[in-house]
Short mmCIF file of C-alpha atoms in Angstrom, two decimals:
data_model
loop_
_atom_site.label_atom_id
_atom_site.label_comp_id
_atom_site.label_asym_id
_atom_site.label_seq_id
_atom_site.Cartn_x
_atom_site.Cartn_y
_atom_site.Cartn_z
CA MET J 1 25.25 -24.56 10.29
CA SER J 2 27.09 -27.11 12.43
CA TRP J 3 25.69 -28.60 15.63
CA LYS J 4 28.19 -26.57 17.63
CA GLY J 5 27.03 -23.36 15.99
CA PHE J 6 23.40 -24.29 16.62
CA THR J 7 23.98 -24.88 20.33
CA LYS J 8 25.84 -21.58 20.63
CA GLY J 9 22.94 -19.81 18.92
CA VAL J 10 20.47 -21.32 21.39
CA THR J 11 22.68 -20.30 24.32
CA ARG J 12 22.92 -16.72 23.07
CA THR J 13 19.17 -16.37 22.41
CA PRO J 14 18.22 -14.92 25.86
CA GLN J 15 20.97 -12.30 25.62
CA THR J 16 19.97 -11.49 22.03
CA ILE J 17 16.41 -10.75 23.21
CA LYS J 18 17.72 -8.55 26.03
CA GLN J 19 19.92 -6.63 23.62
CA ARG J 20 17.12 -6.12 21.12
CA PHE J 21 14.72 -4.75 23.72
CA ASN J 22 17.49 -2.96 25.67
CA LEU J 23 17.03 -5.01 28.85
CA GLY J 24 19.79 -5.23 31.44
CA GLU J 25 23.37 -4.15 30.74
CA ASN J 26 24.42 -4.13 27.09
CA THR J 27 27.84 -3.07 25.84
CA LYS J 28 27.71 -0.06 23.50
CA ASP J 29 30.71 1.40 21.69
CA ALA J 30 29.83 4.72 20.04
CA VAL J 31 32.88 4.66 17.75
CA TYR J 32 32.08 1.19 16.45
CA ILE J 33 28.35 2.00 16.06
CA ASP J 34 29.20 4.93 13.78
CA ALA J 35 31.68 2.83 11.78
CA GLU J 36 29.09 0.04 11.45
CA ARG J 37 26.54 2.53 10.09
CA ARG J 38 28.98 3.80 7.47
CA PHE J 39 29.93 0.26 6.54
CA GLN J 40 26.25 -0.60 6.05
CA GLU J 41 25.89 2.36 3.69
CA LEU J 42 29.02 1.27 1.79
CA GLU J 43 27.61 -2.23 1.39
CA THR J 44 24.25 -0.97 0.15
CA GLU J 45 25.71 1.51 -2.35
CA THR J 46 28.24 -1.00 -3.70
CA LYS J 47 25.43 -3.47 -4.42
CA LYS J 48 23.52 -0.69 -6.13
CA LEU J 49 26.59 0.29 -8.20
CA HIS J 50 27.08 -3.31 -9.31
CA SER J 51 23.40 -3.74 -10.16
CA GLU J 52 22.94 -0.45 -12.05
CA SER J 53 26.16 -0.76 -14.09
CA LYS J 54 25.09 -4.26 -15.14
CA LYS J 55 21.65 -2.96 -16.09
CA TYR J 56 23.27 -0.21 -18.20
CA PHE J 57 25.43 -2.79 -19.99
CA GLU J 58 22.36 -4.94 -20.73
CA ALA J 59 20.27 -1.90 -21.73
CA ILE J 60 22.69 -0.79 -24.49
CA ASN J 61 22.86 -4.32 -25.89
CA GLY J 62 19.10 -4.70 -25.57
CA MET J 63 18.40 -1.37 -27.29
CA LEU J 64 20.43 -2.30 -30.37
CA ASN J 65 19.01 -5.82 -30.52
CA HIS J 66 15.47 -4.42 -30.27
CA GLN J 67 16.23 -2.05 -33.16
CA ILE J 68 17.29 -5.02 -35.28
CA GLU J 69 14.14 -6.97 -34.39
CA PHE J 70 12.02 -3.89 -35.07
CA SER J 71 13.41 -3.55 -38.61
CA LYS J 72 12.75 -7.26 -39.21
CA GLY J 73 9.15 -6.89 -38.04
CA VAL J 74 8.50 -3.89 -40.32
CA ALA J 75 10.04 -5.72 -43.28
CA GLU J 76 7.71 -8.70 -42.69
CA ILE J 77 4.70 -6.37 -42.64
CA TYR J 78 5.80 -4.86 -45.97
CA LYS J 79 6.03 -8.29 -47.58
CA PRO J 80 2.79 -9.74 -49.03
CA ILE J 81 1.42 -13.09 -47.83
CA SER J 82 2.37 -14.94 -51.02
CA GLY J 83 0.04 -17.67 -52.19
CA ARG J 84 -2.78 -16.68 -49.82
CA VAL J 85 -6.20 -16.01 -51.32
CA SER J 86 -6.96 -13.58 -48.46
CA ASP J 87 -4.09 -11.27 -49.49
CA PRO J 88 -5.03 -9.02 -52.43
CA ASN J 89 -1.32 -8.35 -53.13
CA SER J 90 -0.24 -12.01 -53.22
CA ILE J 91 0.42 -11.82 -56.97
CA ILE J 92 2.87 -8.94 -56.46
CA PRO J 93 6.46 -10.16 -55.87
CA GLU J 94 7.09 -7.53 -53.21
CA GLY J 95 4.48 -5.38 -51.49
CA ASN J 96 6.80 -2.44 -50.75
CA PRO J 97 10.28 -3.02 -52.20
CA GLU J 98 11.56 0.44 -51.21
CA GLY J 99 10.44 -0.03 -47.61
CA ILE J 100 11.91 -3.54 -47.41
CA ARG J 101 15.21 -2.27 -48.81
CA ALA J 102 15.24 0.55 -46.23
CA CYS J 103 14.62 -1.98 -43.41
CA GLU J 104 17.50 -4.14 -44.60
CA GLU J 105 19.85 -1.14 -44.79
CA TYR J 106 18.80 0.01 -41.33
CA GLU J 107 19.34 -3.49 -39.92
CA SER J 108 22.86 -3.70 -41.39
CA ILE J 109 23.72 -0.27 -39.94
CA VAL J 110 22.55 -1.26 -36.44
CA ARG J 111 24.43 -4.57 -36.63
CA GLU J 112 27.59 -2.72 -37.60
CA LEU J 113 26.98 -0.26 -34.77
CA LEU J 114 26.58 -3.15 -32.31
CA GLU J 115 29.94 -4.58 -33.40
CA THR J 116 31.56 -1.14 -33.10
CA LEU J 117 30.27 -0.62 -29.56
CA GLN J 118 31.15 -4.11 -28.37
CA PRO J 119 34.66 -3.16 -27.15
CA GLU J 120 33.24 -0.21 -25.19
CA LEU J 121 30.60 -2.43 -23.62
CA GLU J 122 33.22 -5.01 -22.70
CA MET J 123 35.21 -2.23 -20.99
CA ILE J 124 32.15 -1.51 -18.85
CA GLU J 125 32.16 -5.17 -17.90
CA THR J 126 35.87 -5.24 -17.05
CA ARG J 127 36.33 -1.76 -15.54
CA VAL J 128 33.07 -1.24 -13.67
CA ILE J 129 31.06 -4.41 -13.13
CA ARG J 130 33.95 -6.73 -12.32
CA PRO J 131 35.69 -4.35 -9.83
CA ALA J 132 32.34 -3.75 -8.10
CA ASP J 133 31.90 -7.51 -7.88
CA GLU J 134 35.36 -7.87 -6.31
CA LEU J 135 34.54 -5.14 -3.80
CA LEU J 136 31.38 -7.02 -2.85
CA GLU J 137 33.44 -10.13 -2.13
CA ILE J 138 35.67 -8.09 0.21
CA ILE J 139 32.61 -6.64 1.92
CA LYS J 140 31.25 -10.16 2.49
CA VAL J 141 34.43 -11.10 4.38
CA ILE J 142 34.23 -7.93 6.49
CA ARG J 143 30.53 -8.58 7.15
CA LYS J 144 31.44 -12.04 8.43
CA CYS J 145 34.02 -10.48 10.77
CA ALA J 146 31.39 -7.99 12.01
CA GLY J 147 29.05 -10.90 12.70
CA LYS J 148 31.79 -12.61 14.69
CA ARG J 149 32.24 -9.43 16.71
CA GLN J 150 28.48 -9.36 17.42
CA HIS J 151 28.58 -12.93 18.73
CA LYS J 152 31.53 -12.16 20.99
CA GLN J 153 29.66 -9.14 22.38
CA LEU J 154 26.70 -11.36 23.26
CA ASP J 155 29.02 -13.82 25.02
CA TYR J 156 30.76 -11.00 26.87
CA ASP J 157 27.49 -9.48 28.12
CA ARG J 158 26.08 -12.91 28.98
CA HIS J 159 29.10 -14.05 31.05
CA ARG J 160 29.39 -10.66 32.72
CA ALA J 161 25.72 -10.78 33.78
CA THR J 162 26.18 -14.30 35.18
CA HIS J 163 29.28 -13.28 37.10
CA GLN J 164 27.54 -10.19 38.49
CA LYS J 165 24.59 -12.27 39.63
CA LEU J 166 26.84 -14.70 41.52
CA ARG J 167 28.91 -11.91 43.04
CA ASP J 168 25.81 -10.10 44.35
CA LYS J 169 24.60 -13.23 46.09
CA LYS J 170 24.99 -12.73 49.88
CA GLU J 171 25.28 -16.30 51.12
CA LYS J 172 27.45 -18.37 48.81
CA SER J 173 27.78 -22.12 49.06
CA LEU J 174 30.74 -24.12 47.89
CA LYS J 175 28.95 -24.77 44.64
CA ASP J 176 28.39 -21.03 44.18
CA GLU J 177 32.10 -20.38 44.78
CA LYS J 178 33.04 -22.87 42.11
CA ALA J 179 30.50 -21.35 39.72
CA MET J 180 31.84 -17.86 40.44
CA TYR J 181 35.42 -18.98 39.77
CA LYS J 182 34.29 -20.49 36.45
CA ALA J 183 32.32 -17.34 35.58
CA GLU J 184 35.37 -15.15 36.20
CA ALA J 185 37.43 -17.26 33.82
CA GLU J 186 34.67 -17.10 31.16
CA VAL J 187 34.35 -13.32 31.56
CA GLU J 188 38.11 -12.88 31.15
CA GLN J 189 38.20 -15.02 28.00
CA ALA J 190 35.06 -13.33 26.53
CA THR J 191 36.55 -9.90 27.24
CA GLN J 192 39.75 -10.74 25.35
CA GLU J 193 37.88 -12.13 22.32
CA PHE J 194 35.41 -9.24 22.18
CA ASN J 195 38.11 -6.59 22.48
CA TYR J 196 40.12 -8.24 19.71
CA TYR J 197 37.33 -8.10 17.10
CA ASN J 198 36.01 -4.75 18.35
CA ASP J 199 39.41 -3.01 18.19
CA LEU J 200 40.22 -4.64 14.86
CA LEU J 201 37.09 -3.31 13.19
CA LYS J 202 37.35 0.15 14.78
CA ASP J 203 40.92 0.43 13.54
CA GLU J 204 40.51 -0.93 9.98
CA LEU J 205 37.01 0.15 8.93
CA PRO J 206 38.10 3.84 8.60
CA LYS J 207 41.00 2.67 6.42
CA LEU J 208 38.50 0.79 4.25
CA PHE J 209 36.42 3.94 3.82
CA VAL J 210 39.47 5.87 2.58
CA LEU J 211 40.33 3.10 0.11
CA GLU J 212 36.70 2.98 -0.99
CA ARG J 213 36.82 6.65 -2.02
CA GLU J 214 40.02 6.02 -3.98
CA PHE J 215 38.35 3.04 -5.62
CA ILE J 216 35.19 4.88 -6.62
CA GLN J 217 36.90 7.92 -8.18
CA PRO J 218 38.62 6.10 -11.11
CA LEU J 219 35.62 3.80 -11.44
CA PHE J 220 33.24 6.69 -11.94
CA GLN J 221 35.64 8.47 -14.28
CA SER J 222 36.00 5.36 -16.44
CA PHE J 223 32.26 4.87 -16.56
CA TYR J 224 31.74 8.50 -17.57
CA TYR J 225 34.16 8.36 -20.50
CA MET J 226 32.92 4.99 -21.67
CA GLN J 227 29.35 6.26 -21.58
CA LEU J 228 30.42 9.38 -23.50
CA ASN J 229 32.03 7.22 -26.18
CA VAL J 230 28.90 5.09 -26.48
CA PHE J 231 26.60 8.09 -26.91
CA TYR J 232 28.99 9.83 -29.29
CA THR J 233 29.27 6.74 -31.49
CA LEU J 234 25.48 6.28 -31.48
CA HIS J 235 24.89 9.92 -32.40
CA GLU J 236 27.54 10.01 -35.12
CA ARG J 237 26.38 6.81 -36.78
CA MET J 238 22.68 7.65 -36.63
CA GLN J 239 23.32 11.18 -37.85
CA GLY J 240 25.19 9.79 -40.86
CA ILE J 241 22.39 7.43 -41.95
CA ASN J 242 21.52 8.14 -45.58
CA ILE J 243 18.57 5.97 -46.55
CA GLY J 244 16.60 7.42 -49.44
CA TYR J 245 13.35 6.03 -48.06
CA PHE J 246 13.45 8.59 -45.24
CA ASP J 247 13.17 12.33 -45.85
CA LEU J 248 15.33 13.85 -43.11
CA THR J 249 14.96 17.40 -44.42
CA GLU J 250 11.40 17.78 -43.11
CA ASP J 251 10.13 17.98 -39.58
CA VAL J 252 9.59 14.56 -37.99
CA GLU J 253 5.86 15.06 -37.41
CA ALA J 254 5.28 16.61 -40.84
CA ALA J 255 7.14 13.74 -42.55
CA PHE J 256 5.07 11.23 -40.60
CA GLU J 257 1.77 12.83 -41.62
CA LYS J 258 2.92 13.03 -45.23
CA LYS J 259 3.81 9.35 -45.33
CA ARG J 260 0.63 8.29 -43.59
CA GLY J 261 -1.74 10.29 -45.78
CA ASP J 262 -5.39 9.33 -45.36
CA ILE J 263 -4.69 5.72 -44.41
CA LYS J 264 -6.10 6.29 -40.91
CA ASP J 265 -9.43 7.51 -42.32
CA GLN J 266 -9.59 4.57 -44.74
CA VAL J 267 -8.99 2.07 -41.94
CA GLU J 268 -11.58 3.69 -39.68
CA ALA J 269 -14.09 3.54 -42.55
CA LEU J 270 -13.94 -0.28 -42.59
CA SER J 271 -16.95 -1.89 -40.96
CA ILE J 272 -14.87 -4.47 -39.10
CA CYS J 273 -13.08 -1.64 -37.24
CA ARG J 274 -16.44 -0.68 -35.71
CA PHE J 275 -17.47 -4.24 -34.87
CA ARG J 276 -19.47 -4.58 -31.64
CA ALA J 277 -19.41 -7.83 -29.70
CA THR J 278 -22.92 -7.25 -28.33
CA GLY J 279 -26.05 -7.36 -30.43
CA GLY J 280 -26.82 -3.99 -31.93
CA LYS J 281 -29.88 -2.50 -33.54
CA LYS J 282 -30.59 -3.88 -36.99
CA PRO J 283 -31.83 -1.72 -39.87
CA GLY J 284 -35.57 -1.28 -39.78
CA VAL J 285 -35.94 -2.12 -36.10
CA GLY J 286 -38.87 -0.48 -34.35
CA PRO J 287 -38.72 1.90 -31.40
CA LYS J 288 -36.72 0.96 -28.33
CA PRO J 289 -38.05 0.82 -24.78
CA GLY J 290 -37.70 3.88 -22.59
CA LYS J 291 -34.94 4.64 -20.09
CA LEU J 292 -37.13 3.62 -17.15
CA ALA J 293 -37.61 0.23 -18.73
CA LEU J 294 -33.84 -0.15 -19.05
CA GLU J 295 -33.40 0.66 -15.35
CA GLY J 296 -36.02 -1.91 -14.42
CA ARG J 297 -34.30 -4.47 -16.57
CA SER J 298 -31.14 -4.29 -14.40
CA SER J 299 -32.80 -6.78 -12.03
CA THR J 300 -32.51 -9.56 -14.66
CA PRO J 301 -29.92 -12.35 -14.24
CA PRO J 302 -26.25 -11.43 -14.91
CA SER J 303 -26.09 -13.69 -17.97
CA ARG J 304 -28.38 -11.36 -19.92
CA ARG J 305 -26.53 -8.83 -22.10
CA GLN J 306 -27.73 -5.28 -22.30
CA THR J 307 -27.96 -4.28 -25.94
CA LEU J 308 -29.83 -0.99 -25.94
CA ASP J 309 -28.04 2.32 -26.37
CA LEU J 310 -27.93 4.30 -23.11
CA GLU J 311 -25.90 7.27 -24.32
CA GLY J 312 -28.86 9.31 -25.62
CA PRO J 313 -32.66 9.35 -25.62
CA PRO J 314 -34.34 6.87 -28.01
CA PRO J 315 -35.96 8.26 -31.18
CA PRO J 316 -39.67 9.16 -31.24
CA TYR J 317 -42.25 6.72 -32.59
CA ALA J 318 -43.03 6.60 -36.25
CA SER J 319 -46.09 8.54 -37.31
CA SER J 320 -47.92 5.36 -38.21
CA LEU J 321 -47.56 4.06 -34.66
CA SER J 322 -47.74 7.24 -32.59
CA PRO J 323 -51.20 8.21 -31.36
CA LYS J 324 -52.36 11.71 -32.29
CA LEU J 325 -53.29 14.14 -29.56
CA ASN J 326 -55.07 17.32 -30.75
CA GLY J 327 -53.99 16.61 -34.31
CA THR J 328 -50.21 16.46 -33.56
CA SER J 329 -47.84 13.69 -32.64
CA ALA J 330 -47.29 14.43 -28.96
CA ILE J 331 -45.69 11.26 -27.68
CA GLY J 332 -41.92 10.73 -27.91
CA ARG J 333 -39.66 8.04 -26.50
CA ALA J 334 -37.30 10.61 -24.95
CA ASN J 335 -40.06 11.80 -22.60
CA SER J 336 -41.85 8.49 -22.08
CA THR J 337 -43.19 7.79 -18.60
CA GLY J 338 -45.70 5.37 -17.20
CA SER J 339 -48.55 7.88 -17.44
CA SER J 340 -47.70 8.87 -21.03
CA TRP J 341 -47.71 5.24 -22.11
CA GLY J 342 -51.08 4.74 -20.46
CA ALA J 343 -52.41 7.84 -22.24
CA ALA J 344 -50.94 6.56 -25.50
CA ALA J 345 -52.68 3.23 -25.08
CA LYS J 346 -56.02 4.91 -24.38
CA ALA J 347 -55.60 7.38 -27.24
CA LYS J 348 -54.86 4.59 -29.68
CA GLY J 349 -58.20 2.99 -29.02
CA ALA J 350 -59.34 -0.40 -27.90
CA ALA J 351 -56.97 -3.22 -28.71
CA PRO J 352 -58.28 -6.17 -30.68
CA PRO J 353 -59.96 -8.67 -28.35
CA PRO J 354 -57.66 -11.45 -27.15
CA PRO J 355 -58.55 -15.03 -27.96
CA LYS J 356 -60.69 -16.81 -25.44
CA PRO J 357 -58.71 -18.90 -22.98
CA LYS J 358 -58.97 -22.62 -23.22
CA PRO J 359 -61.44 -24.15 -20.77
CA SER J 360 -59.82 -25.50 -17.62
CA ARG J 361 -60.45 -29.10 -16.55
CA PHE J 362 -60.52 -28.10 -12.91
CA SER J 363 -61.99 -24.96 -11.49
CA GLN J 364 -59.01 -24.38 -9.18
CA VAL J 365 -56.60 -23.97 -12.13
CA PRO J 366 -56.12 -20.18 -12.70
CA VAL J 367 -56.61 -18.65 -16.13
CA ALA J 368 -53.37 -17.41 -17.73
CA GLU J 369 -52.96 -13.62 -17.74
CA THR J 370 -52.62 -12.07 -21.19
CA ALA J 371 -51.74 -8.73 -22.71
CA THR J 372 -52.21 -7.19 -26.15
CA ALA J 373 -49.29 -5.61 -28.03
CA LEU J 374 -49.74 -1.89 -28.65
CA TYR J 375 -46.66 -1.59 -30.88
CA ASP J 376 -44.33 -3.74 -32.92
CA TYR J 377 -41.22 -4.95 -31.08
CA GLU J 378 -38.22 -6.74 -32.59
CA ALA J 379 -35.78 -8.57 -30.33
CA GLN J 380 -32.68 -6.50 -29.59
CA ALA J 381 -30.69 -9.29 -27.93
CA GLU J 382 -30.78 -13.00 -27.31
CA GLY J 383 -33.69 -13.83 -25.01
CA ASP J 384 -35.98 -11.02 -26.22
CA LEU J 385 -39.50 -11.78 -27.48
CA SER J 386 -40.50 -10.30 -30.84
CA PHE J 387 -44.14 -9.48 -31.66
CA ILE J 388 -46.28 -7.18 -33.80
CA THR J 389 -49.15 -4.87 -32.95
CA GLY J 390 -52.22 -6.82 -31.92
CA ASP J 391 -50.47 -10.00 -30.81
CA VAL J 392 -51.88 -11.54 -27.64
CA ILE J 393 -49.03 -12.34 -25.27
CA GLU J 394 -49.36 -14.82 -22.42
CA ILE J 395 -47.75 -13.28 -19.32
CA VAL J 396 -45.28 -15.64 -17.61
CA GLN J 397 -43.82 -13.15 -15.16
CA ARG J 398 -44.32 -9.45 -14.67
CA THR J 399 -43.95 -6.67 -12.12
CA ALA J 400 -46.38 -4.01 -10.98
CA ASN J 401 -44.42 -1.39 -12.92
CA GLU J 402 -45.15 -1.29 -16.65
CA ASN J 403 -41.81 0.51 -17.27
CA GLU J 404 -39.85 -2.69 -16.57
CA TRP J 405 -39.11 -5.87 -18.53
CA TRP J 406 -41.72 -8.63 -18.42
CA THR J 407 -41.56 -12.27 -19.54
CA GLY J 408 -44.18 -13.75 -21.83
CA LYS J 409 -45.05 -16.25 -24.56
CA VAL J 410 -46.41 -15.81 -28.05
CA ALA J 411 -46.69 -18.37 -30.85
CA GLY J 412 -44.76 -20.93 -28.78
CA ARG J 413 -41.84 -18.55 -28.19
CA GLN J 414 -40.87 -17.22 -24.74
CA GLY J 415 -38.74 -14.21 -23.92
CA GLN J 416 -38.55 -10.76 -22.36
CA PHE J 417 -40.18 -7.60 -23.66
CA PRO J 418 -40.82 -4.04 -22.42
CA GLY J 419 -44.01 -3.85 -20.36
CA ASN J 420 -44.89 -0.41 -21.77
CA TYR J 421 -45.32 -1.94 -25.24
CA VAL J 422 -48.43 -3.89 -24.21
CA GLN J 423 -51.75 -3.43 -22.44
CA LEU J 424 -53.04 -5.98 -19.95
CA ASN J 425 -56.33 -7.63 -20.87
#
C-alpha cells in the first residue's frame, strides 16, 4: 500500500465505523446489495469448483500410485530376508514365488492403467481446472472494482455529512463560507465517482451471472463424461484381470478365509503376541493381596506400577497355608476383609517370637516396630518386599488399616508388602 492509499484509509476510518454500526446517514442501494450478495456466492462456489476438481485429479493419480506401492509392499513381505540368521526361510530363494509373481503382474496392470487414464486426467486439467482458474482471475478484477466502489461510497457519505453539518450551522463566518464552498465541490465530485462505479456494477454484474451459467453448463458436462470414462476404464481393466493367484469364482470373504486358514490362531498362540509390559505373576507365586489392599495401595507415588490383576477375585489360599475353621478351609481371598484376616491370624496360632531388639545406647531412642509374616509373599513388581512365613519384618512405614500396603525391611532389603500378610508384634 502506498502512502497516499494509507492516508486515504485513515481519513475514511471514522465513516467506516459509522457505516459498520449504522450510525448517521449511509447510502444503501438495494439493487446493488442483491447483486453483491450473488457475486459473493459466485466467488465462493468458483473457488470450491476449482479446489474440488483439483482434488479429484490428484485423487485418481494418488489412488493408482498407492495401488502400485501396495503391490510393492506385499511383494517385499513375501520375499525372505536372505542371509539373516533370524529368518528361518533365508535358505529358500523365494518365500512365495506365486505371490511375488502375482504382485508383479498386478503392478504392471496398474501402471498400464495409469498410462491409459493419463489423457483423461489431463483433460480434467485443461477443461475444468484451468477454466475455473481463469474465472477466478476475472472475479479478482471484479472484486477490485467492487472495493473501489465501496471506497467511493465512503467518500460520498463523508463529504455529504460534512456539507450538511456546515449548511445547518446558523451563524457562518467567512471561513465557514469558504469551507462550505469547498465541501460542495467535494460532494459533487464524490457523487460523480460513486455513481460511475455503482451504475457500472449494477449494469454488468447481471450480465456476468448469465455468462457464468453458460460457462458452468459445458464445464459440468465435460467433467461428467470425463469422470464416466475414468470409471468405465477402471472397471473394464480391473474386471479383465486374470491372475491365477486369485480365485475370482468364490465369494470375496470366503476366498479370504480360505487363503488365511488358521494363520491367525497360530500367530495368537505365540507368547510374544501376549507380552505384557508390566510385571506379571510368575509361576509358583503365592496368594495375592486382597482388593481392599489394592485400593489402599493407590495412595503410593505415581512412579509405582500396579501389577496385580483387578479383573477378578484372587484365588483362595493353598490348603497348607489356609487356617482350618471347624475342619474346613473357610478363608478365601475373594472374601477377605480386615476381620477375616485377623481371625485367620488367630486361628493359625501364635507366630514364632521375633528376635529381641538390639539395646539402645540412649533411652530416648524408640525401639523399631516389627511384625511377623503369616504367609509367604513373593514380589509382584519392582519395589515389593518378598518374605516367607515366620520372617520378622521391621516396619518402616504403615497405616492404621491392615488392608493397605506397608513399607518394611527384612534381611537388609526394603520394600512394600500387604499389611494383611503380617501380624504386628
